[in-house]
PDB file of C-alpha atoms in Angstrom:
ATOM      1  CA  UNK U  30       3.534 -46.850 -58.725  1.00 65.00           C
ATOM      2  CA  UNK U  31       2.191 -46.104 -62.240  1.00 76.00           C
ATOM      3  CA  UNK U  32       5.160 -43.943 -63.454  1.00 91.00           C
ATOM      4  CA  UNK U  33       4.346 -41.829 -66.143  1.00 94.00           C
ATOM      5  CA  UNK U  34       0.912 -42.394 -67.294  1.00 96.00           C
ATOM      6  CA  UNK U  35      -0.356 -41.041 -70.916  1.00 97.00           C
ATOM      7  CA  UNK U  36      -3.268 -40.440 -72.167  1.00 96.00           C
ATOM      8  CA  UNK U  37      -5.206 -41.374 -75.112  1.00 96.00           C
ATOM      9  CA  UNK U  38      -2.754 -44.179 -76.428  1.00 95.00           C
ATOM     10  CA  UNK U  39      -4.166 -43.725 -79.779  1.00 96.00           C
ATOM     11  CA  UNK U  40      -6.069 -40.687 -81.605  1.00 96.00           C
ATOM     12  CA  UNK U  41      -6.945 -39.681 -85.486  1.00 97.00           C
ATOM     13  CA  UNK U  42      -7.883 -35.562 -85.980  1.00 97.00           C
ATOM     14  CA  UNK U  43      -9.114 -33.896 -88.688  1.00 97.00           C
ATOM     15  CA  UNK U  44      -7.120 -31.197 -90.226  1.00 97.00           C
ATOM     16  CA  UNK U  45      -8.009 -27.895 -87.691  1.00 97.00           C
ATOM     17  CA  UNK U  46      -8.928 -29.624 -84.744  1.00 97.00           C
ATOM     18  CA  UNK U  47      -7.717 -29.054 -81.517  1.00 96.00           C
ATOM     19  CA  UNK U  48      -6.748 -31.910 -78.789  1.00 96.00           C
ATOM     20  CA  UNK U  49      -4.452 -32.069 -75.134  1.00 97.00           C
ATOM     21  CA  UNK U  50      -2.382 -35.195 -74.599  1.00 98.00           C
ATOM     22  CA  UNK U  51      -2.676 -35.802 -70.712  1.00 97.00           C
ATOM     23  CA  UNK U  52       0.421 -36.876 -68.847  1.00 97.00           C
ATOM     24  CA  UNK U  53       0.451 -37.702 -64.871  1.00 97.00           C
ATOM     25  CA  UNK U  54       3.383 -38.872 -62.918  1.00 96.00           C
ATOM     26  CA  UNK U  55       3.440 -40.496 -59.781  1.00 94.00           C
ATOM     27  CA  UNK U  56       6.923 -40.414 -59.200  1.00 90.00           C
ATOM     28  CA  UNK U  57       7.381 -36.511 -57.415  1.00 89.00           C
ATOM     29  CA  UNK U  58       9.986 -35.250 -60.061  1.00 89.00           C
ATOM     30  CA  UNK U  59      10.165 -31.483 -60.824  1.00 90.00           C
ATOM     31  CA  UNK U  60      11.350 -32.901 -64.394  1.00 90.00           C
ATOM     32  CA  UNK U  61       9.199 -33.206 -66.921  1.00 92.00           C
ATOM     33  CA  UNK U  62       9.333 -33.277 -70.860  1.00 93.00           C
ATOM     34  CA  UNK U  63       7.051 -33.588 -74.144  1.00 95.00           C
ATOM     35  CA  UNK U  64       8.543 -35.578 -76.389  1.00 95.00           C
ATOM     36  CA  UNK U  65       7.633 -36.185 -80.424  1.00 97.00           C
ATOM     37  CA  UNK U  66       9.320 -39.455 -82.411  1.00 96.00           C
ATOM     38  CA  UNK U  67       8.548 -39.514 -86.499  1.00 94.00           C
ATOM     39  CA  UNK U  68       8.777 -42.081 -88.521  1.00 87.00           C
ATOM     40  CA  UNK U  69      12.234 -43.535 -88.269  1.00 84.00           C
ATOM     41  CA  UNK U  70      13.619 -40.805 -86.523  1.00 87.00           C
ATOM     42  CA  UNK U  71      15.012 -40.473 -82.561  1.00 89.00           C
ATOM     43  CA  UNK U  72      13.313 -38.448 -80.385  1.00 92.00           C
ATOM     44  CA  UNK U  73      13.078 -34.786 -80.573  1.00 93.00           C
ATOM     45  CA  UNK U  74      12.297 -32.589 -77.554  1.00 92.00           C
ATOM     46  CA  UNK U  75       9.016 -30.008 -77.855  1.00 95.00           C
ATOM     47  CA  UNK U  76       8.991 -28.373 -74.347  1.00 94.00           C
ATOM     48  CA  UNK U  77       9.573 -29.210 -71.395  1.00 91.00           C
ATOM     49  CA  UNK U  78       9.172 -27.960 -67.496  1.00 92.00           C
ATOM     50  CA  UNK U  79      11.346 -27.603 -64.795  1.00 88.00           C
ATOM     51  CA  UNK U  80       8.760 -27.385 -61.783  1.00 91.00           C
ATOM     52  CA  UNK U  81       5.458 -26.289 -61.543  1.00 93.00           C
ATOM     53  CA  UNK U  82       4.616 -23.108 -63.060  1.00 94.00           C
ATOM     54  CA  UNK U  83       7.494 -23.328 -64.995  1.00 94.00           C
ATOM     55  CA  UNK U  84       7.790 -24.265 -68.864  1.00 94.00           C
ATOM     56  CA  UNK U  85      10.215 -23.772 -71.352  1.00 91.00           C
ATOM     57  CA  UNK U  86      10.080 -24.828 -75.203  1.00 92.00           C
ATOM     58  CA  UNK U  87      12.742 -27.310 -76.897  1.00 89.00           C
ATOM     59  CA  UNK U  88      13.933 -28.481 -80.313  1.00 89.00           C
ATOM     60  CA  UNK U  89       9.973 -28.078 -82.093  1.00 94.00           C
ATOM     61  CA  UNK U  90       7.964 -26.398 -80.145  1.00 96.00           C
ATOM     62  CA  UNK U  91       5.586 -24.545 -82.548  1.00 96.00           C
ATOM     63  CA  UNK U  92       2.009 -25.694 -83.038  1.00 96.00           C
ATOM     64  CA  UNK U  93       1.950 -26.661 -79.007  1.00 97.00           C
ATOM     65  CA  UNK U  94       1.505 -25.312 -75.778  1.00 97.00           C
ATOM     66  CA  UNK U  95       2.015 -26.705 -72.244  1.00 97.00           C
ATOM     67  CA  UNK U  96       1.223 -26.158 -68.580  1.00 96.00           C
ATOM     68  CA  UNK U  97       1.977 -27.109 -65.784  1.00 96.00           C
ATOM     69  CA  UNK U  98       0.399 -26.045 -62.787  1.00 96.00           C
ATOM     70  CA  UNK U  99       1.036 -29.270 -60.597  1.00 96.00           C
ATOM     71  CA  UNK U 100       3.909 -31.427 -60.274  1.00 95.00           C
ATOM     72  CA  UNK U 101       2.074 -33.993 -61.372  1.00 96.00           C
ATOM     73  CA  UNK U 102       0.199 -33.007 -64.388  1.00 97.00           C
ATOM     74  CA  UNK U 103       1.929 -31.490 -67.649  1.00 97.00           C
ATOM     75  CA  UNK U 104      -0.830 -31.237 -70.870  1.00 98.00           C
ATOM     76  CA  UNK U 105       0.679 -30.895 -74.237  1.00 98.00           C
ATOM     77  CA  UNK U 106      -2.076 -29.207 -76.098  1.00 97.00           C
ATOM     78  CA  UNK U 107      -2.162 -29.056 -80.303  1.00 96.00           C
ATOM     79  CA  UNK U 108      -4.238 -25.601 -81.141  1.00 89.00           C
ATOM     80  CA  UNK U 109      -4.507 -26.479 -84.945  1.00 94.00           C
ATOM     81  CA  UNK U 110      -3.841 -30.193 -85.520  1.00 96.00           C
ATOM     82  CA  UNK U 111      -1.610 -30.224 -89.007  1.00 96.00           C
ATOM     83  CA  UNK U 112      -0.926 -33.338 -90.923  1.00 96.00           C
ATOM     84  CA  UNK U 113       3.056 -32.566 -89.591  1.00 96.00           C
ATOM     85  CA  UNK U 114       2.364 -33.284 -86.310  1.00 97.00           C
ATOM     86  CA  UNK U 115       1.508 -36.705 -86.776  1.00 97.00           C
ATOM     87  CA  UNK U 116       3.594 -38.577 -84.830  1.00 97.00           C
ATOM     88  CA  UNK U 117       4.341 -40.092 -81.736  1.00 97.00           C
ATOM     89  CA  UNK U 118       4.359 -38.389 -78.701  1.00 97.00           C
ATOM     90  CA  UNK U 119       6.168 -39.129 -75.699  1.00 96.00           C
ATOM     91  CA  UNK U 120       5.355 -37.928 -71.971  1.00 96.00           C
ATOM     92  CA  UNK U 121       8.658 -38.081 -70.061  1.00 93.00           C
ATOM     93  CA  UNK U 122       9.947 -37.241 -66.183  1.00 91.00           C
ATOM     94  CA  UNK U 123      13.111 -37.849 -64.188  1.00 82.00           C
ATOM     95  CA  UNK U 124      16.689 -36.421 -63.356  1.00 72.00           C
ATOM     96  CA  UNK U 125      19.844 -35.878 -64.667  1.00 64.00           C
ATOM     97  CA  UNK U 126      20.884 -39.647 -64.596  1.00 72.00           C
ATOM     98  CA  UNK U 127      17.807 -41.364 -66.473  1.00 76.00           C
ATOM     99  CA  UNK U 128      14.349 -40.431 -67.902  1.00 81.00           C
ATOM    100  CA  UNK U 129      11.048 -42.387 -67.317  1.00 88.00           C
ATOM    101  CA  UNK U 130       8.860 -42.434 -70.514  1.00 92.00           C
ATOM    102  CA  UNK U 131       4.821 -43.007 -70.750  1.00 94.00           C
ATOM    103  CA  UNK U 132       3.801 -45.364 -73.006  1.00 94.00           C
ATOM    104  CA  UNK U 133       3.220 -42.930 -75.878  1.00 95.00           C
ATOM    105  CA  UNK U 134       0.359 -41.573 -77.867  1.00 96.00           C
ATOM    106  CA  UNK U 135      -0.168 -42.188 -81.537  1.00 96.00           C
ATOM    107  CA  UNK U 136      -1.238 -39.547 -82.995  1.00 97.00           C
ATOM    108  CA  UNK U 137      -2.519 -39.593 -86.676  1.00 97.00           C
ATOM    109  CA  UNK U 138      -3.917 -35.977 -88.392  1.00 97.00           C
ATOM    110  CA  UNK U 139      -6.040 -36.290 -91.764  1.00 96.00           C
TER     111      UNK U 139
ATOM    112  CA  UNK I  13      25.246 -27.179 -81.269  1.00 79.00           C
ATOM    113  CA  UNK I  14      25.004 -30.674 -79.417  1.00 85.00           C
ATOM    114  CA  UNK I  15      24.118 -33.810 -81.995  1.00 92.00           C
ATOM    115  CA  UNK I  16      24.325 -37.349 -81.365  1.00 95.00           C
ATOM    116  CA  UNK I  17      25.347 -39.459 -84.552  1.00 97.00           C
ATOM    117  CA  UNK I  18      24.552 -43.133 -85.131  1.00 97.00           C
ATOM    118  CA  UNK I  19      25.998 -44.171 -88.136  1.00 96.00           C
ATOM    119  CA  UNK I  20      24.088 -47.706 -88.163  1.00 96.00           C
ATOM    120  CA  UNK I  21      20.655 -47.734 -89.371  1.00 94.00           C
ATOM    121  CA  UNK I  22      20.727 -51.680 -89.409  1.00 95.00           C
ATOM    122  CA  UNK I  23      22.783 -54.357 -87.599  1.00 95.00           C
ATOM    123  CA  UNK I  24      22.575 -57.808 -87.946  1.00 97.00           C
ATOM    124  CA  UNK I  25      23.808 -60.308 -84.734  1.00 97.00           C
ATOM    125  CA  UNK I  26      24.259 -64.313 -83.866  1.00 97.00           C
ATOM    126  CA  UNK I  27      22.227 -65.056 -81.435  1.00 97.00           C
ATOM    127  CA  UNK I  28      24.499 -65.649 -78.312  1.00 97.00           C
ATOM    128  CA  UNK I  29      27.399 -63.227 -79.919  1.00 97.00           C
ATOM    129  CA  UNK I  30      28.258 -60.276 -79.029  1.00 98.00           C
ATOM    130  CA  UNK I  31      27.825 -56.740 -80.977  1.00 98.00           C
ATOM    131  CA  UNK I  32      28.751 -53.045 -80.279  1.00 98.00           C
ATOM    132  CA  UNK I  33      26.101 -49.998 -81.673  1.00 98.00           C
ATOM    133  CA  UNK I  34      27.851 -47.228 -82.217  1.00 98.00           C
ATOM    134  CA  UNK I  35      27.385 -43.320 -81.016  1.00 98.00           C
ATOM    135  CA  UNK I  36      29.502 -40.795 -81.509  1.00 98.00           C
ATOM    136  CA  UNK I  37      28.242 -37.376 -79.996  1.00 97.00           C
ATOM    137  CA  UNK I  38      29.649 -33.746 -80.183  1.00 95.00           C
ATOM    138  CA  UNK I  39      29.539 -30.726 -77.371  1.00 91.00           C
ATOM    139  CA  UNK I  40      30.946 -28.601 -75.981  1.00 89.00           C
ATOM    140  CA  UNK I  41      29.517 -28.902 -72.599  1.00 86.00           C
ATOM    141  CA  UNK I  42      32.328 -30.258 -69.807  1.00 87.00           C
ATOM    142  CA  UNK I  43      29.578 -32.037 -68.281  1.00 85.00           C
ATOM    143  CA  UNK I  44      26.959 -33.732 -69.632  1.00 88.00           C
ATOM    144  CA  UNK I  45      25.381 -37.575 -69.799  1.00 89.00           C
ATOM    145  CA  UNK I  46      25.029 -40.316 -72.429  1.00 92.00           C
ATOM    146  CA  UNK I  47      22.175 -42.887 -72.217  1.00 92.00           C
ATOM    147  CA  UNK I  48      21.078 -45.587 -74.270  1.00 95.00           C
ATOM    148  CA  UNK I  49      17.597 -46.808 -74.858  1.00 95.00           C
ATOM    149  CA  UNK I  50      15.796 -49.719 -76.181  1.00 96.00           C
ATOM    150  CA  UNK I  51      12.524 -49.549 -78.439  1.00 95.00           C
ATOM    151  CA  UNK I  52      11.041 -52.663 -79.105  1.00 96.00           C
ATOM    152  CA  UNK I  53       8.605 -53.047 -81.384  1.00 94.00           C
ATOM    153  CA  UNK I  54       5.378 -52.410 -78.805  1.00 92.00           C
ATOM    154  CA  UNK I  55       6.789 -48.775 -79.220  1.00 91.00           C
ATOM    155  CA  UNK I  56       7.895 -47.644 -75.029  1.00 92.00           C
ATOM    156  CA  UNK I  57      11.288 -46.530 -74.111  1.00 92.00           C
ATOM    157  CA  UNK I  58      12.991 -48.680 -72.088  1.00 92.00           C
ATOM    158  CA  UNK I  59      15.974 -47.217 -70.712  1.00 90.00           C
ATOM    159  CA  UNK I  60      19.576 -49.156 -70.371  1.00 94.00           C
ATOM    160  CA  UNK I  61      22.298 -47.594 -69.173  1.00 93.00           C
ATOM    161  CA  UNK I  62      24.227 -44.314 -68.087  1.00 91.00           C
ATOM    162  CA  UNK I  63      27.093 -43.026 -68.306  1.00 92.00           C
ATOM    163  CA  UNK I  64      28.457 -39.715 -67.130  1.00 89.00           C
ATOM    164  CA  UNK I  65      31.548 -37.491 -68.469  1.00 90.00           C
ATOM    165  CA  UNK I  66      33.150 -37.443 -65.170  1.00 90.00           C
ATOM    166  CA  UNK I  67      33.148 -40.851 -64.814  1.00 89.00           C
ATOM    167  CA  UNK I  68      36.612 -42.644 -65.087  1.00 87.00           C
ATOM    168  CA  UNK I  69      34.382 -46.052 -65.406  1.00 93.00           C
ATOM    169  CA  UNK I  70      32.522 -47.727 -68.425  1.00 94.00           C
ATOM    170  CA  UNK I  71      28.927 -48.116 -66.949  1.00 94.00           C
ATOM    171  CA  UNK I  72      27.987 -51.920 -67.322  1.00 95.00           C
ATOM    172  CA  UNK I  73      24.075 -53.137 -66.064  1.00 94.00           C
ATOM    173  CA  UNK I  74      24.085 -56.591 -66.695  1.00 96.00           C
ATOM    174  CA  UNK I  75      24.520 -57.982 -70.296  1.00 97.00           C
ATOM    175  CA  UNK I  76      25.319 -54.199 -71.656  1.00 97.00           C
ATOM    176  CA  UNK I  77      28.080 -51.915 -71.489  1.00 97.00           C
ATOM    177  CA  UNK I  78      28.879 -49.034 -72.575  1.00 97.00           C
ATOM    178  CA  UNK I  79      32.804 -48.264 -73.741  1.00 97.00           C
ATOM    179  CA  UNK I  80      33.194 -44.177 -73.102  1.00 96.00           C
ATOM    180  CA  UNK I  81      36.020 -42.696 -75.015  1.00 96.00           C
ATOM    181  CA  UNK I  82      35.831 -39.266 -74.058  1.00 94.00           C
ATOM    182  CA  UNK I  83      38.622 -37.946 -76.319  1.00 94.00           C
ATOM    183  CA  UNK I  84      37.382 -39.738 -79.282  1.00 96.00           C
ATOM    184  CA  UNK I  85      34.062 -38.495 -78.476  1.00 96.00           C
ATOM    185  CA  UNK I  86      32.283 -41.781 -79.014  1.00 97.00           C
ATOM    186  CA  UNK I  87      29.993 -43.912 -76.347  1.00 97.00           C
ATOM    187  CA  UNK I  88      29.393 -47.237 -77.952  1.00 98.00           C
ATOM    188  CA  UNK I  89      27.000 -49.698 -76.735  1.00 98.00           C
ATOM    189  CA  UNK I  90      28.026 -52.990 -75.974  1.00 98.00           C
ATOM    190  CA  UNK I  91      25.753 -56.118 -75.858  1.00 98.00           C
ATOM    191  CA  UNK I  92      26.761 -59.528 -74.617  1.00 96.00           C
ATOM    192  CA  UNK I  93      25.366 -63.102 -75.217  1.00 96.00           C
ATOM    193  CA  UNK I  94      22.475 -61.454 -77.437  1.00 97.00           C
ATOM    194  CA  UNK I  95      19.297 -63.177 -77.337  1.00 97.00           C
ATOM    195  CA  UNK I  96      16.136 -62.907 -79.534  1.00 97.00           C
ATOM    196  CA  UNK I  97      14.348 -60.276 -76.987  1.00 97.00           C
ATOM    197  CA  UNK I  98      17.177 -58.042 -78.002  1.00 98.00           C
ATOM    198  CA  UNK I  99      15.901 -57.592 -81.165  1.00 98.00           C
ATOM    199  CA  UNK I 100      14.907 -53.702 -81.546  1.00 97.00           C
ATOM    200  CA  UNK I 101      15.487 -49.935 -81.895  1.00 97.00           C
ATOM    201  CA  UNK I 102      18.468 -48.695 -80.069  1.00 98.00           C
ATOM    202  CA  UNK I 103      18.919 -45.264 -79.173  1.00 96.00           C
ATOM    203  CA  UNK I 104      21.693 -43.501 -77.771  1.00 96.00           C
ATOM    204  CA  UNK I 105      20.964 -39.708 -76.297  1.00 93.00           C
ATOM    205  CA  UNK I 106      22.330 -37.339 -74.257  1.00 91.00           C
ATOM    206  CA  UNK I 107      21.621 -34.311 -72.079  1.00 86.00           C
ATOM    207  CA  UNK I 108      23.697 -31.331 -70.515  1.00 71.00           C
ATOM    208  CA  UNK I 109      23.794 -30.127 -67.267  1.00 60.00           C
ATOM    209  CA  UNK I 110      23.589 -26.428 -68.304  1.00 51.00           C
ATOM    210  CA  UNK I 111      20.738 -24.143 -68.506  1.00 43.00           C
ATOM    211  CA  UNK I 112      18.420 -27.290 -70.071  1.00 45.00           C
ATOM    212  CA  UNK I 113      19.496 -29.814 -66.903  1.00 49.00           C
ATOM    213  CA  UNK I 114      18.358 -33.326 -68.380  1.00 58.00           C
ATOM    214  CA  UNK I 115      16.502 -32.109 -71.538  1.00 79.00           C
ATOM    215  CA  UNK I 116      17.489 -35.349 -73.879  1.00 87.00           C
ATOM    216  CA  UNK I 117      18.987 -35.408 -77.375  1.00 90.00           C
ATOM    217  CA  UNK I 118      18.417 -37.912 -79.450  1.00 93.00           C
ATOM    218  CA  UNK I 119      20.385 -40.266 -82.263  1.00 95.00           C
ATOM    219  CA  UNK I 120      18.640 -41.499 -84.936  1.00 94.00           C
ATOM    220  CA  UNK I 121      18.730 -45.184 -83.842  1.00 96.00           C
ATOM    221  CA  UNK I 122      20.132 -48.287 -84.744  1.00 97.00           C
ATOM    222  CA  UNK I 123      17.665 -51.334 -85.451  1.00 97.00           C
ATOM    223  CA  UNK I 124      19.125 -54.451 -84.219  1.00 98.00           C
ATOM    224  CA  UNK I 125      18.142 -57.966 -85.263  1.00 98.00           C
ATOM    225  CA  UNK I 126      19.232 -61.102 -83.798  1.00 98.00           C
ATOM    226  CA  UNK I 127      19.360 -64.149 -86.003  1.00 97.00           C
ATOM    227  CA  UNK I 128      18.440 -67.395 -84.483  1.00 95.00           C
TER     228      UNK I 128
END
């Protein structure tokens, strides 16, 4: 069992560019959740999904979009990479009682 | 609005004392969970404990614990016999069980160093 497994761990975009974050879980939750963490800051919640076919944005959603069109699969894509949305993103699944986070990608935009 | 407040950006510990993280959270939600993670510095999320508001219980998994004073609003983290490993980010968080079941919200963290 892999978990939650993200994808790239580490990426630097140019100002403009566009990019997906891939996230896979292995673990059969309906649950799952795009996460962004800035510099000395707590987590903050950019959308999330409640089953396949089914998103719904969070705390920051705007600059991203998601789908989710298998339970296992849910691609944060950036449309117009802005030096804001550097940062760390998170990949997240689970239930009510505890959340299973990815590793993270390290996103850097110059 | 929901918020989670840490009001410790930096704590300093003994190695082999004990130390309590504070969290102090506000809702208005009957039910709804607190958590607490770890962050070292490799960067994951490593998740500790639970605790929900229906139960009449402080949660405890292993070293931590977490004292739940519902009325006081406050879900402080309790570490025992801390050791070097324990040196990190803390977070505390917590979700509702409303229309956004298990969306997380997050404090602002607490970094923890233990002193050999």
């Amino acid at each position: 069992n892999a978990g939650v497994t993200q994808t790239p761990k580490f990426r630097i975009l140019k100002i403009g560019q566009s990019m997906t974050l891939q996230c896979t879980q292995d673990m059969n939750h309906n649950y799952m959740y795009w996460y962004r963490q800035d510099p000395g800051m707590g987590l903050k919640l950019i959308y999330y999904s409640v089953g396949a076919g089914i998103t719904d944005k969070g705390e920051v959603p705007n600059g991203y979009n998601v789908s989710r069109s298998t339970t296992e699969d849910f691609p944060l894509r950036l449309e117009l990479a802005a030096p804001s949305q550097t940062s760390v993103y998170f990949c997240a699944t689970g239930r009510n009682t505890e959340a299973f986070f990815g590793q993270g990608t390290r996103l850097t935009v110059v | 609005a929901q918020k989670i407040t840490q009001t410790q950006p930096g704590m300093f510990v003994q190695e082999k004392e004990a130390v309590t993280l504070d969290c102090t959270y506000d809702t208005s939600d009957q039910s709804y969970g607190l958590f607490w993670y770890k962050q070292p510095s490799s960067g994951e999320m490593i998740f500790l404990i639970y605790q929900g508001s229906y139960d009449e219980q402080n949660a405890t998994e292993g070293r931590y614990s977490l004292n739940f004073q519902k009325a006081r609003k406050s879900a402080n983290l309790v570490i025992s016999a801390s050791q070097l490993g324990d040196s990190a980010m803390y977070f505390c968080a917590m979700s509702n069980y409303g229309g956004s079941q298990g969306n997380l919200i997050f404090g602002k963290g607490t970094k923890l160093s233990v002193k050999p």
